[in-house]
Tab-separated table of C-alpha atoms in Angstrom:
chain	number	residue	atom	x	y	z
A	1	MET	CA	22.822	46.265	31.304
A	2	LEU	CA	19.053	47.055	31.160
A	3	THR	CA	17.096	45.689	27.940
A	4	ARG	CA	14.061	47.252	26.403
A	5	ARG	CA	12.410	44.454	27.532
A	6	HIS	CA	12.988	45.899	31.085
A	7	PHE	CA	12.382	49.452	30.508
A	8	ILE	CA	8.645	49.402	29.581
A	9	GLY	CA	8.934	52.808	31.680
A	10	SER	CA	-6.037	81.081	62.570
A	11	THR	CA	-4.376	77.642	63.920
A	12	ALA	CA	-4.036	78.607	67.632
A	13	ALA	CA	-7.704	78.794	67.911
A	14	LEU	CA	-8.275	75.392	66.238
A	15	PHE	CA	-5.446	73.750	68.251
A	16	SER	CA	-4.502	75.625	71.195
A	17	ALA	CA	-5.389	72.678	73.806
A	18	PRO	CA	-2.833	70.207	74.400
A	19	ILE	CA	-3.888	66.418	74.060
A	20	ALA	CA	-4.164	64.203	77.059
A	21	SER	CA	-1.462	61.839	77.173
A	22	THR	CA	-3.050	58.114	76.353
A	23	GLY	CA	-0.091	56.188	77.401
A	24	TRP	CA	0.968	55.422	73.665
A	25	ALA	CA	4.609	56.245	72.790
A	26	ALA	CA	5.797	56.549	68.938
A	27	PRO	CA	8.006	53.991	68.002
A	28	THR	CA	11.641	55.159	68.099
A	29	SER	CA	15.211	54.114	66.828
A	30	ASP	CA	17.927	54.084	69.596
A	31	ARG	CA	20.545	56.110	67.834
A	32	SER	CA	23.045	54.888	70.570
A	33	ARG	CA	22.780	51.605	69.136
A	34	TRP	CA	23.164	51.996	65.551
A	35	SER	CA	26.886	51.036	65.192
A	36	ALA	CA	26.296	47.626	67.326
A	37	TRP	CA	23.311	47.180	65.081
A	38	ASP	CA	25.421	47.496	62.063
A	39	ALA	CA	28.042	45.063	62.980
A	40	GLN	CA	25.416	42.724	63.737
A	41	ILE	CA	24.221	42.544	60.222
A	42	THR	CA	27.721	42.769	58.548
A	43	PRO	CA	29.215	39.443	57.908
A	44	VAL	CA	32.784	38.807	59.333
A	45	ASP	CA	35.484	39.732	57.068
A	46	TYR	CA	32.904	41.384	55.052
A	47	ASP	CA	33.588	41.789	50.896
A	48	PRO	CA	30.649	42.810	49.165
A	49	ALA	CA	31.676	41.176	46.024
A	50	THR	CA	32.040	37.833	47.640
A	51	SER	CA	30.639	37.524	50.888
A	52	ASN	CA	27.390	35.458	50.994
A	53	PRO	CA	26.466	33.490	54.263
A	54	TRP	CA	22.658	33.879	53.052
A	55	GLY	CA	23.296	31.402	50.375
A	56	PHE	CA	21.226	33.027	47.400
A	57	HIS	CA	22.493	32.970	43.875
A	58	PRO	CA	25.911	34.641	43.410
A	59	ARG	CA	24.477	36.915	40.751
A	60	PHE	CA	22.573	38.683	43.248
A	61	LEU	CA	25.941	39.973	44.799
A	62	PRO	CA	26.653	43.611	44.447
A	63	GLN	CA	28.440	44.336	41.074
A	64	LEU	CA	30.034	47.227	39.134
A	65	VAL	CA	28.543	46.894	35.605
A	66	GLU	CA	28.329	49.159	32.453
A	67	ALA	CA	25.449	51.513	32.388
A	68	ASN	CA	23.251	52.270	29.258
A	69	PRO	CA	24.263	55.654	27.573
A	70	GLY	CA	22.011	58.674	28.907
A	71	LEU	CA	20.881	57.261	32.332
A	72	THR	CA	21.370	60.085	34.849
A	73	PRO	CA	23.825	59.721	37.629
A	74	GLY	CA	22.437	59.038	41.041
A	75	ASP	CA	19.250	57.529	40.029
A	76	ILE	CA	17.970	54.407	40.855
A	77	HIS	CA	16.589	51.609	38.514
A	78	VAL	CA	14.897	48.520	39.484
A	79	ASP	CA	14.573	45.692	37.199
A	80	ALA	CA	11.647	43.633	38.534
A	81	VAL	CA	12.090	40.991	36.199
A	82	ALA	CA	15.833	40.107	36.733
A	83	ARG	CA	15.379	41.373	40.609
A	84	TYR	CA	18.157	43.779	40.146
A	85	LEU	CA	18.754	47.218	41.344
A	86	TYR	CA	20.920	49.603	39.507
A	87	HIS	CA	22.537	52.844	40.927
A	88	ILE	CA	23.651	54.963	38.150
A	89	ARG	CA	27.304	56.526	38.696
A	90	GLU	CA	29.047	59.632	37.272
A	91	ASP	CA	31.329	57.271	35.027
A	92	GLY	CA	28.923	55.669	33.143
A	93	THR	CA	28.966	52.739	35.207
A	94	ALA	CA	26.498	51.433	37.785
A	95	MET	CA	26.491	49.317	40.984
A	96	ARG	CA	23.992	46.204	40.638
A	97	TYR	CA	22.478	44.657	43.728
A	98	GLY	CA	20.059	41.804	43.910
A	99	VAL	CA	16.341	42.543	45.376
A	100	ALA	CA	13.324	40.909	46.188
A	101	ILE	CA	9.899	42.494	45.086
A	102	ALA	CA	6.374	42.671	46.286
A	103	ARG	CA	4.215	39.491	45.917
A	104	GLY	CA	1.166	39.341	43.571
A	105	ASN	CA	-0.088	42.521	42.417
A	106	LEU	CA	1.508	44.535	45.372
A	107	TYR	CA	4.264	45.347	43.442
A	108	GLU	CA	3.803	49.265	41.888
A	109	PRO	CA	5.810	49.974	38.797
A	110	GLY	CA	6.382	53.540	38.332
A	111	THR	CA	8.402	56.806	38.508
A	112	TYR	CA	9.066	58.056	42.152
A	113	THR	CA	11.120	60.526	43.879
A	114	ILE	CA	13.067	59.653	46.884
A	115	LYS	CA	12.140	62.469	49.362
A	116	ARG	CA	13.542	61.055	52.435
A	117	LYS	CA	16.224	58.362	53.556
A	118	ALA	CA	16.798	56.993	57.138
A	119	LYS	CA	19.069	54.758	59.137
A	120	TRP	CA	17.429	51.910	61.292
A	121	PRO	CA	13.944	53.565	60.769
A	122	THR	CA	10.809	52.678	62.719
A	123	TRP	CA	8.076	50.873	60.755
A	124	THR	CA	4.155	50.916	60.983
A	125	PRO	CA	2.087	48.754	58.787
A	126	THR	CA	-0.677	50.636	56.731
A	127	ALA	CA	-4.296	50.393	57.276
A	128	ALA	CA	-4.442	48.183	54.099
A	129	MET	CA	-1.941	45.910	55.351
A	130	ILE	CA	-3.370	45.395	58.613
A	131	LYS	CA	-6.888	44.832	56.619
A	132	ARG	CA	-5.136	42.288	54.445
A	133	ASP	CA	-3.534	40.137	56.897
A	134	PRO	CA	-4.521	41.014	60.799
A	135	GLY	CA	-2.909	38.245	62.204
A	136	LEU	CA	0.665	39.348	61.074
A	137	TYR	CA	0.488	42.949	61.258
A	138	GLU	CA	-2.141	44.062	63.814
A	139	ARG	CA	-0.207	43.902	66.766
A	140	HIS	CA	2.174	46.410	65.293
A	141	ALA	CA	-0.548	48.876	64.512
A	142	ASP	CA	1.010	51.520	66.773
A	143	GLY	CA	4.267	51.034	65.152
A	144	MET	CA	7.612	49.068	65.629
A	145	ASN	CA	11.068	50.219	66.935
A	146	GLY	CA	13.935	50.365	64.583
A	147	GLY	CA	16.410	47.470	64.983
A	148	PRO	CA	17.371	44.299	63.259
A	149	THR	CA	14.403	42.554	63.088
A	150	ASN	CA	12.266	45.773	62.064
A	151	PRO	CA	11.016	44.917	58.471
A	152	LEU	CA	12.477	47.964	56.929
A	153	GLY	CA	16.148	46.778	58.377
A	154	SER	CA	18.958	48.849	58.470
A	155	ARG	CA	18.046	51.699	55.867
A	156	ALA	CA	15.546	52.794	53.803
A	157	PHE	CA	14.707	55.158	51.046
A	158	TYR	CA	11.079	56.704	50.943
A	159	LEU	CA	9.197	56.841	47.644
A	160	PHE	CA	6.856	59.845	46.993
A	161	VAL	CA	4.833	60.938	43.877
A	162	GLY	CA	5.042	64.575	44.001
A	163	ASN	CA	4.324	65.462	47.745
A	164	ARG	CA	2.469	62.308	48.377
A	165	ASP	CA	4.165	59.446	50.483
A	166	THR	CA	3.316	56.179	48.612
A	167	TYR	CA	4.528	54.015	51.690
A	168	LEU	CA	6.347	52.484	49.365
A	169	ARG	CA	10.284	51.657	50.355
A	170	ILE	CA	13.622	50.389	49.171
A	171	HIS	CA	14.850	48.921	52.299
A	172	GLY	CA	16.905	46.528	54.046
A	173	SER	CA	15.416	43.301	55.004
A	174	PRO	CA	15.919	41.009	57.994
A	175	SER	CA	15.090	38.124	55.584
A	176	PRO	CA	18.276	38.251	53.225
A	177	ARG	CA	17.010	34.965	51.651
A	178	SER	CA	14.014	36.268	49.999
A	179	ILE	CA	16.538	38.307	47.822
A	180	GLY	CA	15.575	37.212	44.001
A	181	GLY	CA	12.080	36.281	44.771
A	182	ARG	CA	8.711	37.920	45.510
A	183	ALA	CA	8.048	38.519	49.219
A	184	SER	CA	7.283	41.896	50.371
A	185	SER	CA	3.914	43.773	50.629
A	186	GLY	CA	5.031	46.370	48.124
A	187	CYS	CA	8.498	47.365	48.799
A	188	VAL	CA	11.823	46.704	47.194
A	189	ARG	CA	13.913	44.624	49.521
A	190	MET	CA	17.709	44.351	49.753
A	191	VAL	CA	20.374	42.634	52.029
A	192	MET	CA	21.091	45.124	54.888
A	193	ALA	CA	24.801	45.026	54.419
A	194	HIS	CA	24.354	45.815	50.712
A	195	ILE	CA	21.873	48.786	51.297
A	196	ASN	CA	24.302	50.021	53.817
A	197	GLY	CA	26.943	50.335	51.491
A	198	LEU	CA	24.627	52.043	49.067
A	199	TYR	CA	23.103	54.627	51.313
A	200	GLU	CA	25.711	57.273	51.628
A	201	HIS	CA	25.645	57.187	47.869
A	202	VAL	CA	21.788	58.005	47.153
A	203	SER	CA	20.927	61.586	47.422
A	204	THR	CA	17.519	62.752	48.311
A	205	GLY	CA	15.880	64.093	45.147
A	206	SER	CA	16.850	61.211	43.231
A	207	THR	CA	14.668	59.274	41.063
A	208	ALA	CA	13.654	55.720	41.389
A	209	TYR	CA	12.330	53.891	38.418
A	210	LEU	CA	10.646	50.547	39.226
A	211	TYR	CA	9.909	48.590	35.985
A	212	PRO	CA	7.100	45.876	35.453
A	213	PRO	CA	7.477	42.465	36.629
A	214	GLU	CA	7.474	39.531	34.770
A	215	ASP	CA	3.628	38.981	34.735
A	216	THR	CA	3.057	42.276	33.129
A	217	VAL	CA	5.647	42.565	30.677
A	218	SER	CA	4.425	41.655	26.983
A	219	ALA	CA	6.426	39.503	24.603
A	220	ARG	CA	7.002	42.459	22.235
A	221	SER	CA	8.521	44.741	24.693
């Protein structure tokens, strides 16, 4: 399944006064609409193995495959070369999904812990994203409500190193046609219907391994 090529490897005194309201409200996710949103992004008569209204290559549809021996059940492995995410199962198999990864040098290979997961999350672009592309991101500097057009889509896994949030996510995307390519600003994208199916099987505390992309893998690996 995964070859060697792809496995390179006193507060009261300080904070007693309330802060006056500025009129800004934090972004929210309307829980009452989650079920309707899920239905909205799920194809009619959805079959994970065959439904492909997005038109990408069929190899990116969810598929059960054999896992390499010794891999820890529950962990996630992202093969950035082939654009696959594998979720390892207890029986020596893995569910494989197609993904998109970050463009250019924004993709960050490494070993991460999934410390949080969320349904229909809110999103706030990082300062680096706003600086890099203010025309695209500055209007969302105060955050964006959850919903089908939110860049984090329907589900998200939050990647940490120790207790530090890396601001990297594995998440659903409102741009499913990007699957198989390099499109994001650092995160790993999935089809929203696919990550909805994966979500309940992934536990916080699991490890996510993001392997190097094609432009950093040597010919000898």
